[in-house]
Structure formats: C-alpha cells, structure tokens
Short mmCIF file of C-alpha atoms and ligand atoms in Angstrom, two decimals:
data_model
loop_
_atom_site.label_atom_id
_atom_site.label_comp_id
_atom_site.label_asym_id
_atom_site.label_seq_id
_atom_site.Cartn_x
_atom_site.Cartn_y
_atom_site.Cartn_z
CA UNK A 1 56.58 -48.15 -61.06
CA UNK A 2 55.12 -50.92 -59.51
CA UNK A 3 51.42 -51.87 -59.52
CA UNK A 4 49.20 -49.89 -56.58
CA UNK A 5 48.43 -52.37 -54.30
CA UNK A 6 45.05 -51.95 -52.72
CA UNK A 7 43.51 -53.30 -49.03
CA UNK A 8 40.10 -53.42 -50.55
CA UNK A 9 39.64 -57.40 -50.39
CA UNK A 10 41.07 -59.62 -47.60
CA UNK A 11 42.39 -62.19 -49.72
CA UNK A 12 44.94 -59.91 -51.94
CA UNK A 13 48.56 -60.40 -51.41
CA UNK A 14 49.72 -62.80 -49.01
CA UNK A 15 48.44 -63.96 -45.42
CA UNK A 16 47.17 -61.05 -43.19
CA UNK A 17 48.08 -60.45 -39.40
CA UNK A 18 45.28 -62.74 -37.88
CA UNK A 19 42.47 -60.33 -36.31
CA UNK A 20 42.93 -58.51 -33.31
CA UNK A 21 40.44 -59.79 -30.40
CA UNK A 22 39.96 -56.59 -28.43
CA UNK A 23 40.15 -57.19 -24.68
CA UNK A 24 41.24 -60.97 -24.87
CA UNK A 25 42.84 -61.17 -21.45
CA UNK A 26 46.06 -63.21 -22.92
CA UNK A 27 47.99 -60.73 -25.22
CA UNK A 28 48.76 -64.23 -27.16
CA UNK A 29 44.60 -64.64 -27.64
CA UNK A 30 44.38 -60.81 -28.01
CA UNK A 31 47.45 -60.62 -30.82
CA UNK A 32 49.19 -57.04 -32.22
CA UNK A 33 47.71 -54.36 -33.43
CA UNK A 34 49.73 -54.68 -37.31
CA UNK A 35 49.57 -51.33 -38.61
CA UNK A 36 52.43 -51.28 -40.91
CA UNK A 37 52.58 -51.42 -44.68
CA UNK A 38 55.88 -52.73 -45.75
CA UNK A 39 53.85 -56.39 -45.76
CA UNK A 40 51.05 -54.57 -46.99
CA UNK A 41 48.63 -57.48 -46.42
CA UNK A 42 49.91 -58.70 -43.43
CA UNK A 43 47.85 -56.18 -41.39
CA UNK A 44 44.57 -56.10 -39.36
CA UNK A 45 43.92 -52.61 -39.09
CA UNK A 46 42.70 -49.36 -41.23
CA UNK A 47 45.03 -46.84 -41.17
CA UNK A 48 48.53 -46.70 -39.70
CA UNK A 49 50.79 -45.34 -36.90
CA UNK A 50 51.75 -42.34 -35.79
CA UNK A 51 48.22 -40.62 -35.77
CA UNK A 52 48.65 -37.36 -38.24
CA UNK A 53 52.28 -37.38 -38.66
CA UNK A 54 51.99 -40.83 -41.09
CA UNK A 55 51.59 -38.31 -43.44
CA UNK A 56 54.72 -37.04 -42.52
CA UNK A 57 56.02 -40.65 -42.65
CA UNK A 58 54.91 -41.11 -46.17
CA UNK A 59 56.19 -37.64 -47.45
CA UNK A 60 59.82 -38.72 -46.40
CA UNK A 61 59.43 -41.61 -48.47
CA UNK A 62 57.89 -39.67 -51.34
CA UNK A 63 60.80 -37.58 -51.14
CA UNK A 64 63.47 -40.24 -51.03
CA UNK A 65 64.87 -39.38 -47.27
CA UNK A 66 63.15 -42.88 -45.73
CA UNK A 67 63.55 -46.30 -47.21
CA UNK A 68 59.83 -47.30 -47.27
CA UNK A 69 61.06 -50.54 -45.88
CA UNK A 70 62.70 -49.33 -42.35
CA UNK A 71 62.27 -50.91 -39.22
CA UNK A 72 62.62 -49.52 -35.70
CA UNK A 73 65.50 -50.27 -34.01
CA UNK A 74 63.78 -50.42 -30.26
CA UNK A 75 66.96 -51.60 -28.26
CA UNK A 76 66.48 -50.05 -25.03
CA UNK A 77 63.14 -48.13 -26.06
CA UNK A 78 61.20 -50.03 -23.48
CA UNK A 79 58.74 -47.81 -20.44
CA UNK A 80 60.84 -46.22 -17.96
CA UNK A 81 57.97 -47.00 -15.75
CA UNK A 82 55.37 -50.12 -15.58
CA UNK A 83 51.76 -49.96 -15.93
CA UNK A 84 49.40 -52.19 -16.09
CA UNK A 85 47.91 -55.10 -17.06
CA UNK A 86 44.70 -53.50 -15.36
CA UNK A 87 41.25 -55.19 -14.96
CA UNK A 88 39.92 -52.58 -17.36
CA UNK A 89 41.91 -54.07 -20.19
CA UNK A 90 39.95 -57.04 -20.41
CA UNK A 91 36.41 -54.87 -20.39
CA UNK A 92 36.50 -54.40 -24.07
CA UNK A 93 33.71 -51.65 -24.15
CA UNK A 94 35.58 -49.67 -21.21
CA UNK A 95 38.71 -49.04 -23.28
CA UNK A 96 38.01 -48.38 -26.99
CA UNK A 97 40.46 -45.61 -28.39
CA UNK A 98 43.69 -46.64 -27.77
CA UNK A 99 45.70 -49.72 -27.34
CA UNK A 100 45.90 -50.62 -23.65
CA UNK A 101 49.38 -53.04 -24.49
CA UNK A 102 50.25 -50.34 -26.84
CA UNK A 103 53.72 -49.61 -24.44
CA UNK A 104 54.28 -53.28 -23.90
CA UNK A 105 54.60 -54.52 -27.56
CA UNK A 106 57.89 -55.31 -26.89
CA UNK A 107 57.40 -57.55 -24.21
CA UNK A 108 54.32 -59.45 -24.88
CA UNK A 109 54.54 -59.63 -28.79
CA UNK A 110 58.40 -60.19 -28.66
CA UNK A 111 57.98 -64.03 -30.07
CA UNK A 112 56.36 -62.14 -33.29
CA UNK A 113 58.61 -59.89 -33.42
CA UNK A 114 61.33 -62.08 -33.71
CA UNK A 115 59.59 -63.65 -36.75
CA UNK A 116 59.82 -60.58 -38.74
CA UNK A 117 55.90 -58.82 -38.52
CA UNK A 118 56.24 -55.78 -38.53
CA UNK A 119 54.67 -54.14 -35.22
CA UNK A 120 54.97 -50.84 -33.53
CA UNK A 121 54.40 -49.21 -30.07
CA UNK A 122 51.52 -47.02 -30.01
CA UNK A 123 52.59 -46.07 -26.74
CA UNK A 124 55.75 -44.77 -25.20
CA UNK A 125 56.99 -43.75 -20.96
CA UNK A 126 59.50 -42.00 -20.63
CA UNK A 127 60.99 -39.79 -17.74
CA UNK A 128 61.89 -36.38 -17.23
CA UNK A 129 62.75 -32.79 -15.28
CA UNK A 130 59.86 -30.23 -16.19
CA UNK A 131 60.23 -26.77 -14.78
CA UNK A 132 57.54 -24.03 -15.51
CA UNK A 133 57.62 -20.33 -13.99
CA UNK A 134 54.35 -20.53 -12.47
CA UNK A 135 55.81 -23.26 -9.92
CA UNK A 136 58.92 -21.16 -8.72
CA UNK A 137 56.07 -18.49 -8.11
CA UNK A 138 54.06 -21.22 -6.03
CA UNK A 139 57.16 -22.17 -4.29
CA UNK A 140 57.95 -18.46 -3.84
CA UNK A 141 54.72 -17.72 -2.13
CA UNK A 142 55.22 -20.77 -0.25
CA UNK A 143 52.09 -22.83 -2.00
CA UNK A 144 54.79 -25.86 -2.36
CA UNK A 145 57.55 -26.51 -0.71
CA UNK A 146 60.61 -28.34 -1.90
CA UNK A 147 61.13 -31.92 -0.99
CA UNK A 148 64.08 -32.71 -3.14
CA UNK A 149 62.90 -35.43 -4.66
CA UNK A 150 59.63 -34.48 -6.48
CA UNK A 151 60.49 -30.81 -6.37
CA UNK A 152 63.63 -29.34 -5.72
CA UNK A 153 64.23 -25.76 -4.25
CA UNK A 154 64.78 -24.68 -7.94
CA UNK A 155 61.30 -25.39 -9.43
CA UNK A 156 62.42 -28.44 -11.10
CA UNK A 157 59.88 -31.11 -10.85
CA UNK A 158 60.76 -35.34 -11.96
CA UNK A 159 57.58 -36.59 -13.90
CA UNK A 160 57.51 -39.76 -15.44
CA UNK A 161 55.72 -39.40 -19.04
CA UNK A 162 53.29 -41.14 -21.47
CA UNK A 163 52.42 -40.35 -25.20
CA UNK A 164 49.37 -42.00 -26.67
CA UNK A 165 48.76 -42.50 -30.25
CA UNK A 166 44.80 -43.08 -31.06
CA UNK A 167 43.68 -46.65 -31.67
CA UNK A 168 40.11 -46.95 -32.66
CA UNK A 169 38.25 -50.16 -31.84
CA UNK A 170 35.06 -49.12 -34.05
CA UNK A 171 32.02 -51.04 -32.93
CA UNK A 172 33.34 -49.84 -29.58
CA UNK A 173 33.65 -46.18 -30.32
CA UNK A 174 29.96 -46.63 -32.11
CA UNK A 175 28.33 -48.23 -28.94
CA UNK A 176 29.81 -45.00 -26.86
CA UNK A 177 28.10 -42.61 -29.51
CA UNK A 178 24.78 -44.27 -29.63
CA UNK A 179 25.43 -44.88 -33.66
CA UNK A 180 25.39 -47.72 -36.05
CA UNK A 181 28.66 -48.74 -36.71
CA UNK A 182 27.86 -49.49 -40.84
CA UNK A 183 27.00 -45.65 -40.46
CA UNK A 184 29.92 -44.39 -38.01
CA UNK A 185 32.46 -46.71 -40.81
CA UNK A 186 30.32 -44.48 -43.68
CA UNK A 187 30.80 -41.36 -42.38
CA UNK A 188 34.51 -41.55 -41.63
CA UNK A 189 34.80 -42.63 -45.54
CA UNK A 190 32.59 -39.65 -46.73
CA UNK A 191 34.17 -37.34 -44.98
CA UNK A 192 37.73 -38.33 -45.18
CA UNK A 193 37.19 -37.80 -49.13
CA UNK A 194 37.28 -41.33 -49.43
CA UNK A 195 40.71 -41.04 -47.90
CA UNK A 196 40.07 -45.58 -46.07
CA UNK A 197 38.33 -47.59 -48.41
CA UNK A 198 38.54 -50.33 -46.36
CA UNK A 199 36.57 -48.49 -43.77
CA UNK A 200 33.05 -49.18 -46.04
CA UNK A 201 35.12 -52.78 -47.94
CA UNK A 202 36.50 -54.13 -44.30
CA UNK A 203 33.90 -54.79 -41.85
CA UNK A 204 36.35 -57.49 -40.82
CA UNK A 205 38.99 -54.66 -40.05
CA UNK A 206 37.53 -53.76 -36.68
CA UNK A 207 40.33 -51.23 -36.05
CA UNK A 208 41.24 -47.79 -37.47
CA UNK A 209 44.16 -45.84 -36.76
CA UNK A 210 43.05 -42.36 -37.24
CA UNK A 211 44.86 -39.49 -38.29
CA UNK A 212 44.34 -37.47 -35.34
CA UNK A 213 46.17 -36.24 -32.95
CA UNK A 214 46.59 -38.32 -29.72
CA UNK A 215 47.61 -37.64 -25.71
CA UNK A 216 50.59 -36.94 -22.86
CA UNK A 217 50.07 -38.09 -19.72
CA UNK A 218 52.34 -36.19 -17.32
CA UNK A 219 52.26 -38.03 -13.88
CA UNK A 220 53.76 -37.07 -10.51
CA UNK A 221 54.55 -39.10 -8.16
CA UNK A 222 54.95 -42.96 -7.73
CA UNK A 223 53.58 -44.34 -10.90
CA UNK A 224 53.48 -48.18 -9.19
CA UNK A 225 50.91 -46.73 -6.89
CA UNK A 226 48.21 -46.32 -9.91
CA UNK A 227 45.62 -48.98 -10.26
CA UNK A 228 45.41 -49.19 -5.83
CA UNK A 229 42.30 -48.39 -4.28
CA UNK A 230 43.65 -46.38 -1.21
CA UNK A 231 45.94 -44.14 -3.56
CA UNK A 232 44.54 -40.72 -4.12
CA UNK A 233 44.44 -39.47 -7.39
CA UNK A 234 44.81 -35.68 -8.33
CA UNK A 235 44.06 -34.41 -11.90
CA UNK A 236 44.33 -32.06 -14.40
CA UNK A 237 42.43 -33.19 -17.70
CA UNK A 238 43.32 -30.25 -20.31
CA UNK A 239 43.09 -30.00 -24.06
CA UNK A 240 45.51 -28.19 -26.18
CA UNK A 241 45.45 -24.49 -26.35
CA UNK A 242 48.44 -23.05 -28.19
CA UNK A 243 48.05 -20.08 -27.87
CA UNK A 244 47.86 -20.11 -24.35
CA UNK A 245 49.28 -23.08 -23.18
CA UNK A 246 52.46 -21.89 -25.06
CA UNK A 247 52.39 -18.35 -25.95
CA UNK A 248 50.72 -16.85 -23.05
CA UNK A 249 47.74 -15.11 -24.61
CA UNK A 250 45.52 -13.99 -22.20
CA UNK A 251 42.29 -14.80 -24.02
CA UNK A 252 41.32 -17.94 -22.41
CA UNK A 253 42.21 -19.69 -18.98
CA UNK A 254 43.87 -22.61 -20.13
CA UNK A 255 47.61 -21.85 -19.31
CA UNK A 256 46.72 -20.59 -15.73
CA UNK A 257 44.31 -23.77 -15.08
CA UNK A 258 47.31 -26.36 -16.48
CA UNK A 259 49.90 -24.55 -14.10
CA UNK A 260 46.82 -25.13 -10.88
CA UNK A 261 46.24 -28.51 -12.09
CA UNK A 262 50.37 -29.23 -12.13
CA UNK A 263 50.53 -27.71 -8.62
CA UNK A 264 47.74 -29.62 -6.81
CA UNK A 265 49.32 -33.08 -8.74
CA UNK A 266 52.46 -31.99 -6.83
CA UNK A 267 50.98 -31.20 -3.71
CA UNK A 268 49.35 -34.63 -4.07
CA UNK A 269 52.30 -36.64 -5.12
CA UNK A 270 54.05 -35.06 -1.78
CA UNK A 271 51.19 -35.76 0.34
CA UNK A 272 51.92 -39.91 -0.78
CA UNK A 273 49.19 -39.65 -4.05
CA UNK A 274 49.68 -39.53 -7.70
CA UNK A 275 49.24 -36.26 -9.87
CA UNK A 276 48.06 -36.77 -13.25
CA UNK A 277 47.93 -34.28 -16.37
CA UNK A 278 46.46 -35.58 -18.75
CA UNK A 279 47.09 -33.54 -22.76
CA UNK A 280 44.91 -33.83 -25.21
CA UNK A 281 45.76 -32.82 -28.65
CA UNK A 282 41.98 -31.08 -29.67
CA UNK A 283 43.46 -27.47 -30.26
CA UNK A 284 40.28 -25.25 -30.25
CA UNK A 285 37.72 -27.35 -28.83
CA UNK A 286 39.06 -30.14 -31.53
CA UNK A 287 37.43 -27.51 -34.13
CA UNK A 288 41.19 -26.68 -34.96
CA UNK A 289 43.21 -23.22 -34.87
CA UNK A 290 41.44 -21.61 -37.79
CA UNK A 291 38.46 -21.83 -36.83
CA UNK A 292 39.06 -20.74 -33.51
CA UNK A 293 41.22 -17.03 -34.79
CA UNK A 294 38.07 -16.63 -37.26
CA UNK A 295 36.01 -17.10 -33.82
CA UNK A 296 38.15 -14.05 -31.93
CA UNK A 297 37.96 -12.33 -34.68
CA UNK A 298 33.87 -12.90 -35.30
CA UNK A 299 33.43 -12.32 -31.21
CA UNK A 300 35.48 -9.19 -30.98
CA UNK A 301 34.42 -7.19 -33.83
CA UNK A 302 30.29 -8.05 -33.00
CA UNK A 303 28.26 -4.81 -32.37
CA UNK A 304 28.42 -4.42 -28.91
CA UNK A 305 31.54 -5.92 -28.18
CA UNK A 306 33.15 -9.47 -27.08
CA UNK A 307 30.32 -10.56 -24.45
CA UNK A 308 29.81 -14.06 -22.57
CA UNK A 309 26.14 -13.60 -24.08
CA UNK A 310 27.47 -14.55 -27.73
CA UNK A 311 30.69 -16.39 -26.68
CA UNK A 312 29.61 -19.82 -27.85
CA UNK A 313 26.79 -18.60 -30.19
CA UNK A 314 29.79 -16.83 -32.75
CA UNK A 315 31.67 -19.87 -32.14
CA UNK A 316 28.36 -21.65 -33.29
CA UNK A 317 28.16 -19.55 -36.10
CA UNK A 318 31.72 -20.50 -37.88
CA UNK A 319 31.71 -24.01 -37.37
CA UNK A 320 28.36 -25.56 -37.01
CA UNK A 321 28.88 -26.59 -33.46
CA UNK A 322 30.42 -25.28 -30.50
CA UNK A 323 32.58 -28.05 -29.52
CA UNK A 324 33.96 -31.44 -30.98
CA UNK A 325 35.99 -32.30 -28.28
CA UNK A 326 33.85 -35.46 -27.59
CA UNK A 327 35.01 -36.25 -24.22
CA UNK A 328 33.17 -39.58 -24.19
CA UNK A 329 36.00 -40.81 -24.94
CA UNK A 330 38.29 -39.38 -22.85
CA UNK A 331 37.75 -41.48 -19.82
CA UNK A 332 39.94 -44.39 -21.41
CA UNK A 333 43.28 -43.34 -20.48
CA UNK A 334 41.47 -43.67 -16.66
CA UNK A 335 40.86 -47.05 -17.68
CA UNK A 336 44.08 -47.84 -18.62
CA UNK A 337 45.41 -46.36 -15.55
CA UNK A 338 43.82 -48.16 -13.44
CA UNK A 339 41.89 -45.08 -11.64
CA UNK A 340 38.25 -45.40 -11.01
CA UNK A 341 38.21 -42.42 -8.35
CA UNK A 342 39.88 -39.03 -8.51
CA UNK A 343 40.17 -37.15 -5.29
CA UNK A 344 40.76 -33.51 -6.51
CA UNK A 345 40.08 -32.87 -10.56
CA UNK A 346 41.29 -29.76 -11.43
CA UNK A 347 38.43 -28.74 -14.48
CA UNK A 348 35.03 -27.05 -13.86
CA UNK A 349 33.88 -28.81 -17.10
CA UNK A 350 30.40 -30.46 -17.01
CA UNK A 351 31.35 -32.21 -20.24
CA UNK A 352 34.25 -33.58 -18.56
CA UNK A 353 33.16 -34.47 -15.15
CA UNK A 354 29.58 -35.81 -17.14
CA UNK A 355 31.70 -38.39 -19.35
CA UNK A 356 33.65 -39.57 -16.41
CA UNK A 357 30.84 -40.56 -14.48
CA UNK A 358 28.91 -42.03 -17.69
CA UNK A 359 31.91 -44.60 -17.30
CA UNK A 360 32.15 -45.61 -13.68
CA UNK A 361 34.42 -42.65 -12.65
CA UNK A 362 34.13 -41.09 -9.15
CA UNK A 363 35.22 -37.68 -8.65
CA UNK A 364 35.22 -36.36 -5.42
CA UNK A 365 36.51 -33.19 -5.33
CA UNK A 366 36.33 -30.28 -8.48
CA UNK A 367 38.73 -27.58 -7.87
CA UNK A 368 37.61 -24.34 -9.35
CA UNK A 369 40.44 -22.47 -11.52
CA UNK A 370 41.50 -19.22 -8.51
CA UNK A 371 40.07 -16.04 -9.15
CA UNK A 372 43.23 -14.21 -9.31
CA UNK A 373 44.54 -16.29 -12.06
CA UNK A 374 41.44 -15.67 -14.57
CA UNK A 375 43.45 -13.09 -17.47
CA UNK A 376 41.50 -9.88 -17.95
CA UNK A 377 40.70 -11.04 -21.80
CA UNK A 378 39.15 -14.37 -20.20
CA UNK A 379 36.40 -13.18 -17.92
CA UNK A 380 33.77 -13.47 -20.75
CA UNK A 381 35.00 -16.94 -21.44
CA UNK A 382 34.78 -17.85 -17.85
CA UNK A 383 31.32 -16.25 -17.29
CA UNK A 384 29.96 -17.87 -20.06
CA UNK A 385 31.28 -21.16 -19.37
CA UNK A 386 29.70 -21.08 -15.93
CA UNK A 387 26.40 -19.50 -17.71
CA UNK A 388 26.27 -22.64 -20.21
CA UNK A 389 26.74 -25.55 -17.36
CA UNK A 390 30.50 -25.44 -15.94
CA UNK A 391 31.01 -26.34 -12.17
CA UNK A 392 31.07 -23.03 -10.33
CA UNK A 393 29.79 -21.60 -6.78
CA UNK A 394 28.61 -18.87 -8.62
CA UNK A 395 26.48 -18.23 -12.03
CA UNK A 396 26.63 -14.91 -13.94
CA UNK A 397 23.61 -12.47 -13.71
CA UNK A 398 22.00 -11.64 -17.61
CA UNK A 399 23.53 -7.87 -17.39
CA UNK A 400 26.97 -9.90 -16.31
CA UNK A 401 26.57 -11.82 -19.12
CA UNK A 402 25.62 -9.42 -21.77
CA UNK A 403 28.20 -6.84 -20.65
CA UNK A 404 31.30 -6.48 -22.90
CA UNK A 405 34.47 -7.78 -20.81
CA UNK A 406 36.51 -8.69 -23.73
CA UNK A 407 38.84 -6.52 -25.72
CA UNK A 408 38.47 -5.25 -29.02
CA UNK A 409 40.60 -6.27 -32.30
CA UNK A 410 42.75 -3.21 -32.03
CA UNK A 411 43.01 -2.88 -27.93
N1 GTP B 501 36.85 -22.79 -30.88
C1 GTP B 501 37.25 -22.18 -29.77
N2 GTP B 501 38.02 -22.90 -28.93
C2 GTP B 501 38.43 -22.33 -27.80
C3 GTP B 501 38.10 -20.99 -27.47
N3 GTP B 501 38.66 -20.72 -26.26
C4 GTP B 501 39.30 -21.85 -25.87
N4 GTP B 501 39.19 -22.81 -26.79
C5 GTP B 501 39.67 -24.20 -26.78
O1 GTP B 501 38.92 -24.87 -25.79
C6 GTP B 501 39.70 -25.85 -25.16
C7 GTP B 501 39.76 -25.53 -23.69
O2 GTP B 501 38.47 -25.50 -23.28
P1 GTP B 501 37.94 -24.49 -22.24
O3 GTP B 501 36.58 -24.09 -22.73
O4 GTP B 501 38.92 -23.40 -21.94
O5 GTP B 501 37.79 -25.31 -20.90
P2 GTP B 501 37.34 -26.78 -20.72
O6 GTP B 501 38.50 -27.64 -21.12
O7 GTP B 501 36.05 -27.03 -21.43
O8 GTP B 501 37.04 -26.82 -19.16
P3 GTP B 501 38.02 -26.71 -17.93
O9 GTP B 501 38.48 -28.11 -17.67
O10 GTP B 501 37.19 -26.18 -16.83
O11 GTP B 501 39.16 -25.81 -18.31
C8 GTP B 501 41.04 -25.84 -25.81
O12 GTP B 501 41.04 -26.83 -26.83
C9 GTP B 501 41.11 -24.43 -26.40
O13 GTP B 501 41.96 -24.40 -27.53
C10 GTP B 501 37.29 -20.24 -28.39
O14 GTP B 501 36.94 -19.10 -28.18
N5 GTP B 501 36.90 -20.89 -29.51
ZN1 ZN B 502 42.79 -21.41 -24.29
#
C-alpha cells in the first residue's frame, strides 16, 4: 500500500491551490474553493465536498465501486436559473457558510478547469413540478387558484431549485459566535475525535468543509426578480423534521407550517413576488433523531403527563441544551439571494426572526401557523413555544401550560 499522505504541513507534496480570498469581488482575485483529494496537496481547504455523504464517497472507494481518481463529467450540469453576483458577495463577514460562486464554478473557474485542478460545485439549480396534497386542498377550498403557469388546476406547482453544501469560512463563522477562532479551530478538532488535523496544524487553511448536512432552497416564482428592491419576498424558513415533514406524525407542527409557508410563496409568486422555502438539514433542532425519540419518549412517560411546562426542560435534560440549530447563520442564503427585506415570513420563531435582523434583514410581516392546522399531539409544543419567546398574539396562561395536552406512549 502506498505511504499515508498527511495535510499536516503546507509544504508536503507538490504546489497547493493558492488560498482562497473570501469575498474578493473578481472570482479570478477570489480563486476556487479546491476541496478534492486526488492532488492531495493541491487544495486550500479542510475537509471535502459533499457535506456528510464524503463519507459515503470514501466508502465506495474503500469498497472498490469508485476509482479514487474520478472526475465529474459536468457537460450540461450548469443552473437552470441565474443568480447572482450580489453586492453581499463581496461583504466577506455577511456570507460565511457557504460558497456564494459555489453554482457558478463552471463559468468563472472554467480557465482552471481546463488545466486539470480538480474543482467541484458546491452548489447546484435545478427545476422542477412539486405537487403536495395540502395544495389541491387549498385549491379545493379556493385559497389558490390556478394560473397555469405557476399552478395548474391539478395541484402541480413549477419551482426552480437550489441545494447548498456547507462551506465554512472560519474566522468568519468565529466573529458571528463571539469566539476566538484558535478556540472555535480547537474545538472542532476535540470534538471531531481528532477527525481534521489541519484544523489545529492549518491556520493558513481558512476554510472547512464540514460534514454536515447542508440546504434546498425551493423558490416560486421569477427567480431573475431576486436581488430587486421593489420585489416582494415571501418565506418559509423550515428545518428538517422527518417525521413530520415526511411521515405525517402529528407530534409537532412542522409539516402543516411547510405546506402554509408553500401556499403563501405561491400566492406571492402569483401576486408578481417570489416565494422562497428555504430546507435546512438540522433534524431535531440539529440535536439529531435520537435524541429527539429519547425526548418523546422522556416527555410522554413524565409523571403528570406530556405538558408545555417541561417541553423544553426534558429536551434539556437528554442533550445538554435545547436547541443547536444556531440560526446565526442562517441568514446567508438571504445574502446570497440578494433579499434584504421579506414581506410575509411564514415562522413564529424569535430565534429566527432575531438572527435575521442581527444581519440587516427586514421582515415585515410574520404569519402565524392557522389554528386549525395545529395536530392534536402538537398543542403542547405550540403553547410552549409561544410560552418560551415565539411570535404569537396570544401567550399561554401557567394552568395552560402545566396541563397535559400531549398523548401518552401507548395512546
Ligand atoms: N429535539 C427535539 N426537536 C424537535 C422536537 N419537536 C420538533 N423538533 C425539531 O425542531 C425543528 C422545528 O422546530 P420547531 O420548534 O417546530 O419550530 P421552529 O422552526 O423553531 O419555529 P417555526 O419557524 O415557528 O416553526 C425541527 O428540526 C424538528 O425536527 C422535540 O420535541 N425535540
Ligand atoms: Zn416536527
């Protein structure tokens, strides 16, 4: 086997991908984001692609199905719709977890390319038809009505499409948490079980691809119109809840808010606006599945039953915190957009609407989640939400809140 080649000095193997210069306004100045490992020293990040499915990349290899040494073919791969350059790009502290030229790599890098480096999207557009019950029943109940263009008269609705992989600039991401960046760099090795070296060997390496999971932006409407003052902007900003989003449990609200949020983007795109949802992979408040089952199961089977008085305190209790969602940096994909107002935003989060306006984001309208689509199951989750902060007309009284709404294990 050959030798194990390691990233832990700059000056092994042969000449590196020159340093990225986050927010250069020239993509020449600003250069590729080399995450790649067949040249394994021509690089300038920590990490690479594909967020947690590079583990997935190098099992294939491992287990002979991918030649370590494959390149995409990406004839034809290039976004179905334009966006950007924006004047956020060239803020480098306004944009600091992904790669704002990600999609156009292409395009802009196409002269390197051509010279052999290795480089790879870290951001894809594509276009599609989506069609979800919950808009036939707004159509039904005449809520929308067809135009045949956004939404036809059988619930099928055109969105254009945009997956984001995470790309960390780290003193960036340390500035927006108020933490030392020789600390931030320390932690991520610690707690990784020493998974990047390079991360406490690198300081020069001032990005890290993480092995996290990253975003979908579903938009509606006429994507050209982003980035224009006048253009009103409707939004849905959710974060993933399998079990509900796909399976329909009726523990939480998050299905019920994502199909609102979907129909006010499509009311917007038809009233001349743009609708966008944006996905965020942090299943369970980013604390993961597990941890959120052993939550249900630590909420339901308390004495006195599932009440909004101990909702977050049992979730507390299993992991340490009660959410790691850290929306602060959320607000990026806004700056890559292009938005700096949103007209209606469909989320009664405080976190959410808090970390917006922390980075220059107006939002002028919050649209409540309707009372008639709360599930049974989710009225503690809902009144303690409101109880801990959330944007509501209305807060809980303390016999609301200690009052057992959920059901139990075996209900
Ligand atoms: N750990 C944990 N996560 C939960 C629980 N219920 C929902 N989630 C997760 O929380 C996230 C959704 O957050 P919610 O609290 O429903 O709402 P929000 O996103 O904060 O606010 P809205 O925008 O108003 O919906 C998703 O990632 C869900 O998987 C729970 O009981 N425990
Ligand atoms: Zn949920």
């Amino acid at each position: 086997m050959a030798h194990i080649r390691l990233n832990t000095h700059p000056s092994q193997g042969g000449q590196p991908a020159p340093p990225v210069v986050w927010g250069a306004r020239d993509p020449a100045v600003r250069g590729p984001v080399v995450g790649t490992v067949g040249l394994s020293s021509h690089r300038n990040v920590i990490g690479v692609h594909s967020g947690s499915y590079g583990i997935y990349r190098a099992l294939a290899i491992a287990a002979k199905e991918l030649k370590a040494d494959h390149r995409p073919d990406l004839t034809n791969t290039s976004p179905a719709e334009r966006i950007g350059p924006f004047e956020a790009w060239f803020a480098p502290k306004k944009i600091v977890s992904l790669d704002p030229w990600g999609h156009l790599v292409s395009e802009v890098f196409a002269d390197k390319l051509a010279a052999g480096w290795d480089i790879r999207p870290t951001i894809a557009i594509t276009k599609a038809h989506v069609n979800m019950p919950e808009i036939m029943e707004a159509l039904a109940a005449g809520r929308l009505k067809p135009d045949n263009d956004i939404l036809s008269g059988t619930g099928d609705v055109k969105v254009t499409k945009a997956a984001i992989e995470p790309v960390w600039w780290l003193p960036g991401i340390a500035e927006r948490f108020g933490v030392k960046e020789t600390d931030l760099r320390r932690t991520l090795f610690e707690q990784t079980g020493g998974m990047y070296t390079e991360l406490v060997t690198r300081p020069d390496l001032e990005l890290f691809l993480p092995p996290i999971g990253g975003a979908t932006v579903y938009f509606f409407g006429d994507v050209s119109k982003l980035g224009k003052q006048e253009t009103r902007i409707a939004c849905r900003l959710h974060d993933e809840c399998n079990g509900s989003d796909v399976f329909g449990s009726d523990i939480c609200t998050c299905r019920p808010y994502l199909a609102h949020g979907i129909e006010i983007c499509i009311d917007m795109a038809q009233k001349g606006g743009v609708g966008v949802v944006i996905y965020n992979r942090k299943e369970g408040r980013a604390l993961g599945e597990v941890t959120k089952f052993l939550v249900y199961n630590a909420r339901k089977r308390q004495p006195g039953g599932d009440s909004a008085a101990q909702y977050f305190n049992r979730t507390e209790c299993v992991a340490g915190v009660q959410d790691m969602r850290f929306q602060e940096l959320m607000p990026d994909i806004f700056h890559w957009l292009g938005i700096g107002r949103i007209d209606r935003f469909a989320s009664m989060s405080n976190m959410k609407s808090d970390a917006l306006r922390e980075q220059g984001i107006e939002i002028v309208e919050q649209v409540p989640i309707p009372e008639h689509l709360i599930p049974a199951d989710a009225l503690v989750e809902m009144d303690a939400k409101k109880a801990a902060g959330y944007f509501s007309p209305t807060k809980p009284g303390s016999n609301e809140l200690a009052r057992a709404k959920g059901r139990g294990l075996d209900e």
